[in-house]
mmCIF file of C-alpha atoms and ligand atoms in Angstrom:
data_model
loop_
_atom_site.group_PDB
_atom_site.id
_atom_site.type_symbol
_atom_site.label_atom_id
_atom_site.label_comp_id
_atom_site.label_asym_id
_atom_site.label_seq_id
_atom_site.Cartn_x
_atom_site.Cartn_y
_atom_site.Cartn_z
ATOM 1 C CA MET A 1 37.146 46.815 71.498
ATOM 2 C CA TRP A 2 40.147 48.538 70.015
ATOM 3 C CA SER A 3 42.330 45.435 70.275
ATOM 4 C CA ILE A 4 39.648 43.221 68.578
ATOM 5 C CA SER A 5 39.600 45.476 65.508
ATOM 6 C CA LYS A 6 43.381 45.387 65.483
ATOM 7 C CA TYR A 7 43.261 41.591 65.308
ATOM 8 C CA LEU A 8 40.648 41.754 62.551
ATOM 9 C CA LEU A 9 42.826 44.147 60.593
ATOM 10 C CA LEU A 10 45.827 41.885 61.085
ATOM 11 C CA ALA A 11 43.773 38.871 59.918
ATOM 12 C CA ALA A 12 42.668 40.790 56.820
ATOM 13 C CA VAL A 13 46.251 41.666 55.980
ATOM 14 C CA VAL A 14 47.320 38.034 56.360
ATOM 15 C CA VAL A 15 44.492 36.805 54.082
ATOM 16 C CA CYS A 16 45.293 39.441 51.509
ATOM 17 C CA LEU A 17 48.968 38.613 51.542
ATOM 18 C CA SER A 18 48.343 34.907 51.049
ATOM 19 C CA VAL A 19 45.961 35.568 48.110
ATOM 20 C CA CYS A 20 48.512 37.907 46.571
ATOM 21 C CA PHE A 21 51.255 35.352 47.059
ATOM 22 C CA ARG A 22 49.190 32.614 45.385
ATOM 23 C CA LEU A 23 48.399 34.893 42.442
ATOM 24 C CA TYR A 24 52.055 35.815 42.208
ATOM 25 C CA SER A 25 53.224 32.197 42.183
ATOM 26 C CA GLN A 26 50.632 31.334 39.525
ATOM 27 C CA LEU A 27 51.900 34.161 37.350
ATOM 28 C CA ALA A 28 55.512 33.174 37.970
ATOM 29 C CA SER A 29 54.830 29.615 36.854
ATOM 30 C CA LEU A 30 53.562 30.886 33.484
ATOM 31 C CA ASN A 31 56.647 31.201 31.320
ATOM 32 C CA ILE A 32 56.794 33.266 28.143
ATOM 33 C CA THR A 33 56.112 30.251 25.905
ATOM 34 C CA THR A 34 52.845 29.413 27.621
ATOM 35 C CA LEU A 35 51.834 33.092 27.740
ATOM 36 C CA ILE A 36 52.301 33.468 23.977
ATOM 37 C CA HIS A 37 50.543 30.186 23.417
ATOM 38 C CA HIS A 38 47.528 31.326 25.454
ATOM 39 C CA GLN A 39 47.438 34.622 23.643
ATOM 40 C CA PHE A 40 47.581 32.887 20.283
ATOM 41 C CA LYS A 41 44.826 30.462 21.165
ATOM 42 C CA ALA A 42 42.610 33.213 22.489
ATOM 43 C CA SER A 43 43.005 35.251 19.313
ATOM 44 C CA ALA A 44 42.488 32.434 16.775
ATOM 45 C CA PRO A 45 38.982 33.176 15.520
ATOM 46 C CA PRO A 46 36.648 30.206 15.340
ATOM 47 C CA PRO A 47 35.213 29.575 11.851
ATOM 48 C CA THR A 48 31.945 31.362 11.247
ATOM 49 C CA ILE A 49 28.809 29.465 10.347
ATOM 50 C CA SER A 50 27.591 30.600 6.939
ATOM 51 C CA PHE A 51 24.688 28.202 6.346
ATOM 52 C CA TYR A 52 23.257 24.826 7.347
ATOM 53 C CA LYS A 53 23.198 21.724 5.182
ATOM 54 C CA LEU A 54 20.419 19.200 5.752
ATOM 55 C CA SER A 55 21.669 15.867 4.500
ATOM 56 C CA LEU A 56 18.966 13.395 3.456
ATOM 57 C CA GLN A 57 19.920 9.879 2.508
ATOM 58 C CA TRP A 58 18.130 7.445 0.231
ATOM 59 C CA PRO A 59 18.212 4.235 2.313
ATOM 60 C CA PRO A 60 17.899 1.799 -0.647
ATOM 61 C CA ALA A 61 21.129 3.289 -2.064
ATOM 62 C CA ALA A 62 23.009 3.554 1.236
ATOM 63 C CA CYS A 63 22.070 -0.061 2.050
ATOM 64 C CA HIS A 64 23.245 -1.247 -1.363
ATOM 65 C CA GLY A 65 26.978 -0.735 -1.431
ATOM 66 C CA MET A 66 27.803 1.150 1.781
ATOM 67 C CA TYR A 67 26.178 -0.590 4.723
ATOM 68 C CA THR A 68 24.775 -4.004 5.458
ATOM 69 C CA CYS A 69 21.354 -3.045 6.763
ATOM 70 C CA LYS A 70 18.889 -5.040 8.827
ATOM 71 C CA PRO A 71 15.377 -4.844 7.414
ATOM 72 C CA PRO A 72 13.096 -2.978 7.258
ATOM 73 C CA ILE A 73 14.968 -0.569 4.976
ATOM 74 C CA PRO A 74 13.028 2.729 4.868
ATOM 75 C CA SER A 75 11.815 3.692 1.408
ATOM 76 C CA ASP A 76 11.716 7.426 2.015
ATOM 77 C CA PHE A 77 14.542 9.929 2.455
ATOM 78 C CA THR A 78 15.819 9.841 6.057
ATOM 79 C CA ILE A 79 18.001 12.388 7.820
ATOM 80 C CA HIS A 80 21.750 11.860 7.890
ATOM 81 C CA GLY A 81 22.487 15.123 9.649
ATOM 82 C CA ILE A 82 22.239 18.888 9.786
ATOM 83 C CA TRP A 83 25.635 20.435 9.339
ATOM 84 C CA PRO A 84 26.822 23.986 9.971
ATOM 85 C CA GLN A 85 29.099 24.955 7.043
ATOM 86 C CA ASP A 86 31.503 27.844 6.572
ATOM 87 C CA SER A 87 31.489 30.241 3.620
ATOM 88 C CA ASN A 88 33.726 27.834 1.653
ATOM 89 C CA ASP A 89 31.178 25.048 2.108
ATOM 90 C CA GLU A 90 33.505 23.223 4.505
ATOM 91 C CA PRO A 91 31.986 21.699 7.651
ATOM 92 C CA ILE A 92 32.548 23.713 10.837
ATOM 93 C CA PRO A 93 34.947 21.509 12.853
ATOM 94 C CA PRO A 94 33.697 19.884 16.063
ATOM 95 C CA TYR A 95 34.225 21.479 19.461
ATOM 96 C CA ASN A 96 37.826 21.641 20.585
ATOM 97 C CA LYS A 97 38.458 22.929 24.086
ATOM 98 C CA ASN A 98 41.890 24.255 23.079
ATOM 99 C CA ASN A 99 40.326 26.432 20.389
ATOM 100 C CA PRO A 100 36.737 26.789 21.502
ATOM 101 C CA CYS A 101 34.121 27.828 18.935
ATOM 102 C CA THR A 102 31.788 28.978 21.698
ATOM 103 C CA LEU A 103 31.971 30.261 25.253
ATOM 104 C CA LYS A 104 29.132 27.918 26.192
ATOM 105 C CA THR A 105 29.939 24.417 27.369
ATOM 106 C CA PRO A 106 28.631 22.011 24.730
ATOM 107 C CA THR A 107 26.316 19.284 25.969
ATOM 108 C CA PRO A 108 28.340 16.059 26.196
ATOM 109 C CA PRO A 109 27.151 13.314 23.798
ATOM 110 C CA THR A 110 26.557 11.063 26.826
ATOM 111 C CA ASP A 111 23.681 13.376 27.862
ATOM 112 C CA LEU A 112 21.713 12.781 24.664
ATOM 113 C CA PRO A 113 19.621 9.852 25.955
ATOM 114 C CA ILE A 114 18.152 12.203 28.580
ATOM 115 C CA LYS A 115 17.923 15.296 26.381
ATOM 116 C CA LEU A 116 16.431 13.601 23.307
ATOM 117 C CA ARG A 117 14.005 11.346 25.174
ATOM 118 C CA PRO A 118 10.991 13.580 24.258
ATOM 119 C CA ILE A 119 11.621 13.195 20.498
ATOM 120 C CA GLU A 120 13.111 9.696 20.438
ATOM 121 C CA VAL A 121 10.220 8.152 18.502
ATOM 122 C CA TYR A 122 10.394 10.819 15.779
ATOM 123 C CA LEU A 123 14.156 10.478 15.515
ATOM 124 C CA THR A 124 13.885 6.688 15.280
ATOM 125 C CA SER A 125 11.373 7.051 12.486
ATOM 126 C CA ILE A 126 13.030 9.701 10.290
ATOM 127 C CA TRP A 127 16.631 9.896 11.550
ATOM 128 C CA PRO A 128 17.536 6.221 12.067
ATOM 129 C CA ASN A 129 20.940 4.681 11.669
ATOM 130 C CA LEU A 130 20.495 2.501 8.616
ATOM 131 C CA VAL A 131 22.487 -0.532 9.765
ATOM 132 C CA ASP A 132 20.086 -1.469 12.557
ATOM 133 C CA GLY A 133 17.373 1.168 12.507
ATOM 134 C CA LEU A 134 15.122 -0.318 15.175
ATOM 135 C CA ASN A 135 17.964 -0.699 17.689
ATOM 136 C CA LEU A 136 17.772 2.302 19.992
ATOM 137 C CA THR A 137 21.346 1.863 21.250
ATOM 138 C CA ALA A 138 22.658 1.941 17.691
ATOM 139 C CA ASN A 139 20.483 4.983 16.951
ATOM 140 C CA TYR A 140 21.885 6.849 19.959
ATOM 141 C CA GLN A 141 25.402 6.012 18.790
ATOM 142 C CA PHE A 142 24.557 7.589 15.427
ATOM 143 C CA TRP A 143 22.973 10.694 16.994
ATOM 144 C CA GLU A 144 25.864 11.055 19.452
ATOM 145 C CA TYR A 145 28.324 10.875 16.551
ATOM 146 C CA GLU A 146 26.416 13.532 14.591
ATOM 147 C CA TRP A 147 26.113 15.715 17.701
ATOM 148 C CA LYS A 148 29.813 15.512 18.482
ATOM 149 C CA LYS A 149 30.861 16.127 14.883
ATOM 150 C CA HIS A 150 28.318 18.739 13.759
ATOM 151 C CA GLY A 151 26.215 19.845 16.747
ATOM 152 C CA THR A 152 28.768 21.004 19.309
ATOM 153 C CA CYS A 153 29.822 23.991 17.172
ATOM 154 C CA SER A 154 26.373 24.720 15.740
ATOM 155 C CA ASP A 155 24.287 27.645 16.978
ATOM 156 C CA TYR A 156 22.878 25.292 19.666
ATOM 157 C CA PRO A 157 25.956 23.848 21.438
ATOM 158 C CA ASP A 158 24.127 23.437 24.745
ATOM 159 C CA ASP A 159 20.697 22.674 23.297
ATOM 160 C CA PRO A 160 20.682 19.331 21.460
ATOM 161 C CA LEU A 161 16.894 19.110 21.668
ATOM 162 C CA THR A 162 16.511 22.264 19.536
ATOM 163 C CA TYR A 163 19.302 21.152 17.198
ATOM 164 C CA PHE A 164 17.756 17.732 16.493
ATOM 165 C CA LYS A 165 14.215 19.137 16.388
ATOM 166 C CA SER A 166 15.245 21.704 13.772
ATOM 167 C CA ALA A 167 16.209 18.923 11.342
ATOM 168 C CA LEU A 168 13.039 16.925 12.085
ATOM 169 C CA LYS A 169 10.931 20.002 11.419
ATOM 170 C CA LEU A 170 12.667 20.732 8.103
ATOM 171 C CA ARG A 171 12.355 17.115 6.967
ATOM 172 C CA LEU A 172 8.679 16.902 7.973
ATOM 173 C CA GLY A 173 7.992 20.119 6.061
ATOM 174 C CA ILE A 174 9.084 18.524 2.775
ATOM 175 C CA LYS A 175 6.454 16.259 1.274
ATOM 176 C CA THR A 176 8.129 15.658 -2.072
ATOM 177 C CA ILE A 177 11.800 15.924 -2.970
ATOM 178 C CA VAL A 178 11.864 14.226 -6.369
ATOM 179 C CA ARG A 179 8.875 13.050 -8.406
ATOM 180 C CA PHE A 180 10.528 10.298 -10.404
ATOM 181 C CA GLY A 181 9.979 6.626 -9.642
ATOM 182 C CA ARG A 182 12.475 4.094 -8.369
ATOM 183 C CA GLN A 183 14.656 1.920 -10.605
ATOM 184 C CA THR A 184 15.261 4.805 -13.013
ATOM 185 C CA SER A 185 18.458 6.546 -14.167
ATOM 186 C CA TRP A 186 19.158 10.261 -14.447
ATOM 187 C CA THR A 187 22.091 12.578 -14.807
ATOM 188 C CA VAL A 188 23.221 14.461 -11.710
ATOM 189 C CA LYS A 189 22.030 17.650 -13.422
ATOM 190 C CA GLN A 190 18.570 16.206 -14.043
ATOM 191 C CA VAL A 191 18.250 15.264 -10.373
ATOM 192 C CA ALA A 192 19.387 18.722 -9.254
ATOM 193 C CA ASP A 193 16.969 20.412 -11.704
ATOM 194 C CA GLU A 194 14.135 18.220 -10.468
ATOM 195 C CA VAL A 195 14.807 19.236 -6.841
ATOM 196 C CA PHE A 196 14.962 22.863 -7.985
ATOM 197 C CA HIS A 197 11.578 22.525 -9.694
ATOM 198 C CA VAL A 198 10.002 21.006 -6.605
ATOM 199 C CA LEU A 199 11.658 23.085 -3.856
ATOM 200 C CA LYS A 200 12.924 26.204 -5.719
ATOM 201 C CA ALA A 201 16.496 25.729 -4.512
ATOM 202 C CA TYR A 202 19.430 23.799 -5.910
ATOM 203 C CA PRO A 203 20.597 20.880 -3.762
ATOM 204 C CA GLN A 204 23.901 19.116 -3.431
ATOM 205 C CA ILE A 205 23.869 15.578 -4.788
ATOM 206 C CA ALA A 206 25.993 12.821 -3.225
ATOM 207 C CA CYS A 207 26.528 9.515 -5.005
ATOM 208 C CA ASN A 208 27.715 6.098 -3.919
ATOM 209 C CA LEU A 209 28.569 2.920 -5.797
ATOM 210 C CA ASN A 210 26.624 -0.335 -5.975
ATOM 211 C CA PRO A 211 28.276 -3.424 -4.405
ATOM 212 C CA SER A 212 30.019 -4.442 -7.658
ATOM 213 C CA ARG A 213 31.155 -0.812 -8.061
ATOM 214 C CA THR A 214 29.849 -0.680 -11.607
ATOM 215 C CA GLN A 215 27.043 1.796 -11.123
ATOM 216 C CA LYS A 216 26.766 5.230 -9.521
ATOM 217 C CA GLN A 217 23.707 5.651 -7.343
ATOM 218 C CA LEU A 218 21.783 8.574 -5.873
ATOM 219 C CA TRP A 219 22.859 8.311 -2.243
ATOM 220 C CA GLU A 220 21.970 11.724 -0.766
ATOM 221 C CA ILE A 221 20.159 14.924 -1.553
ATOM 222 C CA ARG A 222 21.427 17.767 0.586
ATOM 223 C CA LEU A 223 19.500 20.983 1.071
ATOM 224 C CA CYS A 224 20.994 24.284 2.153
ATOM 225 C CA TYR A 225 19.448 26.776 4.573
ATOM 226 C CA ASP A 226 20.437 30.307 5.466
ATOM 227 C CA ARG A 227 21.953 30.685 8.912
ATOM 228 C CA PRO A 228 18.979 31.827 10.994
ATOM 229 C CA ASN A 229 18.832 34.816 13.325
ATOM 230 C CA PRO A 230 19.865 33.989 16.901
ATOM 231 C CA GLY A 231 17.205 32.013 18.714
ATOM 232 C CA GLN A 232 15.599 30.702 15.515
ATOM 233 C CA PRO A 233 16.040 27.339 13.825
ATOM 234 C CA PRO A 234 17.131 27.211 10.139
ATOM 235 C CA HIS A 235 14.148 27.718 7.821
ATOM 236 C CA THR A 236 15.030 29.611 4.612
ATOM 237 C CA LEU A 237 16.105 27.379 1.709
ATOM 238 C CA ILE A 238 18.956 28.733 -0.378
ATOM 239 C CA ASN A 239 20.780 27.296 -3.382
ATOM 240 C CA CYS A 240 23.638 25.061 -2.311
ATOM 241 C CA THR A 241 26.974 26.428 -3.524
ATOM 242 C CA ASN A 242 28.145 23.117 -4.959
ATOM 243 C CA ILE A 243 25.864 20.614 -6.659
ATOM 244 C CA LEU A 244 28.697 18.088 -6.567
ATOM 245 C CA ARG A 245 30.518 17.376 -3.318
ATOM 246 C CA VAL A 246 33.608 19.521 -2.955
ATOM 247 C CA SER A 247 36.289 19.416 -0.277
ATOM 248 C CA LYS A 248 39.225 21.840 -0.194
ATOM 249 C CA GLY A 249 38.482 22.886 -3.778
ATOM 250 C CA LYS A 250 38.355 19.341 -5.173
ATOM 251 C CA ILE A 251 35.361 17.278 -6.255
ATOM 252 C CA ILE A 252 35.040 14.213 -4.014
ATOM 253 C CA GLY A 253 32.934 11.054 -4.243
ATOM 254 C CA PRO A 254 32.083 8.867 -7.253
ATOM 255 C CA CYS A 255 30.167 11.570 -9.166
ATOM 256 C CA LYS A 256 32.648 13.856 -10.893
ATOM 257 C CA SER A 257 30.454 15.685 -13.366
ATOM 258 C CA LEU A 258 26.899 16.987 -13.689
ATOM 259 C CA SER A 259 26.540 14.742 -16.748
ATOM 260 C CA ASP A 260 27.300 11.534 -14.789
ATOM 261 C CA THR A 261 24.422 9.067 -14.923
ATOM 262 C CA ILE A 262 23.122 7.877 -11.564
ATOM 263 C CA PHE A 263 20.694 5.120 -10.702
ATOM 264 C CA PHE A 264 17.817 5.676 -8.272
ATOM 265 C CA PRO A 265 17.367 2.231 -6.650
HETATM 266 C C1 NAG B 1 57.249 26.597 29.661
HETATM 267 O O1 NAG B 1 56.095 25.820 29.976
HETATM 268 C C2 NAG B 1 55.830 24.788 29.090
HETATM 269 C C3 NAG B 1 54.466 24.146 29.454
HETATM 270 O O2 NAG B 1 54.239 24.171 30.806
HETATM 271 C C4 NAG B 1 56.995 23.809 29.087
HETATM 272 O O3 NAG B 1 56.704 22.744 28.152
HETATM 273 C C5 NAG B 1 58.251 24.532 28.689
HETATM 274 O O4 NAG B 1 59.333 23.645 28.765
HETATM 275 C C6 NAG B 1 58.488 25.724 29.602
HETATM 276 N N1 NAG B 1 59.597 26.503 29.065
HETATM 277 C C7 NAG B 1 60.542 27.049 29.851
HETATM 278 C C8 NAG B 1 61.579 27.849 29.138
HETATM 279 O O5 NAG B 1 60.505 26.922 31.072
HETATM 280 C C1 NAG B 2 22.088 -2.871 19.304
HETATM 281 O O1 NAG B 2 23.203 -2.093 18.943
HETATM 282 C C2 NAG B 2 24.268 -2.162 19.872
HETATM 283 C C3 NAG B 2 25.291 -1.129 19.438
HETATM 284 O O2 NAG B 2 25.634 -1.262 18.090
HETATM 285 C C4 NAG B 2 24.791 -3.565 19.909
HETATM 286 O O3 NAG B 2 25.867 -3.651 20.808
HETATM 287 C C5 NAG B 2 23.667 -4.500 20.321
HETATM 288 O O4 NAG B 2 24.110 -5.845 20.242
HETATM 289 C C6 NAG B 2 22.474 -4.330 19.413
HETATM 290 N N1 NAG B 2 21.343 -5.091 19.939
HETATM 291 C C7 NAG B 2 20.740 -6.042 19.252
HETATM 292 C C8 NAG B 2 19.573 -6.691 19.918
HETATM 293 O O5 NAG B 2 21.086 -6.359 18.123
HETATM 294 C C1 NAG B 3 18.952 29.672 -7.284
HETATM 295 O O1 NAG B 3 19.556 29.626 -8.549
HETATM 296 C C2 NAG B 3 18.635 29.836 -9.617
HETATM 297 C C3 NAG B 3 19.339 29.561 -10.943
HETATM 298 O O2 NAG B 3 20.616 30.124 -10.959
HETATM 299 C C4 NAG B 3 18.072 31.230 -9.536
HETATM 300 O O3 NAG B 3 17.140 31.462 -10.565
HETATM 301 C C5 NAG B 3 17.364 31.378 -8.180
HETATM 302 O O4 NAG B 3 16.901 32.695 -8.018
HETATM 303 C C6 NAG B 3 18.306 31.023 -7.050
HETATM 304 N N1 NAG B 3 17.546 30.963 -5.830
HETATM 305 C C7 NAG B 3 17.950 31.505 -4.693
HETATM 306 C C8 NAG B 3 17.050 31.310 -3.519
HETATM 307 O O5 NAG B 3 18.991 32.123 -4.592
#
């Protein structure tokens, strides 16, 4: 009896020593440079989501100057994406495992065909890629791109179904965005005021150019939503900070002023 426990004790000591030795050699292989590097990475704070931007594109404009689209071209605003933005109205960068924005493991884009299967028909109808909207493979490429770029550091990094559903729900909740007819021209300010009258919140307006690059067109209307409480999807409309597109403090895109005239094709 006594000698068996002695062997057990000896075995325990041997196991412990080998674990300690492995830990020690792991520590020894970390030089100062890598230690500082790890420390630095761990302390770099990920950007904080301030609000969400729902980007709605006007297919007749996008398909006239930006993309060559296979018919049918939808004649209602379709979703381009739902983007978490920081307090400077810059997009939250996509997931980066060297500077992770979340402790969760984001769902890989390759999982979307399984995860989004239950809402595929709704996505195809109101969130299509515009180049080949009835081609499911091309649609998944578009959704995977949006997920990778804007979903993996959203509030739903491991829940693409909720992320995509949240945009569908917001879009379906908006019957009217602008009341003016097609083939008309307005200033950027008039379009923004019209959206404000209909929805009680100022949008961001994105323009593109027609194929001959002679005319500015209403390409997108983007709506801004307060960052929701944890566990809730975005729902409260707020005024967008910038009616014109701004990146790093500079106006970008063809529309440079609220008084620019834009065509609604
Ligand atoms: C420390 O480790 C890094 C990465 O493993 C290596 O690139 C670097 O040369 C090492 N520095 C020293 C002083 O050993
Ligand atoms: C659908 O889209 C994919 C990806 O863009 C493409 O490779 C494929 O040829 C398309 N299918 C058809 C029938 O056009
Ligand atoms: C949006 O801006 C308008 C005009 O400045 C203001 O009257 C309105 O209260 C604002 N709405 C919100 C939700 O902040």
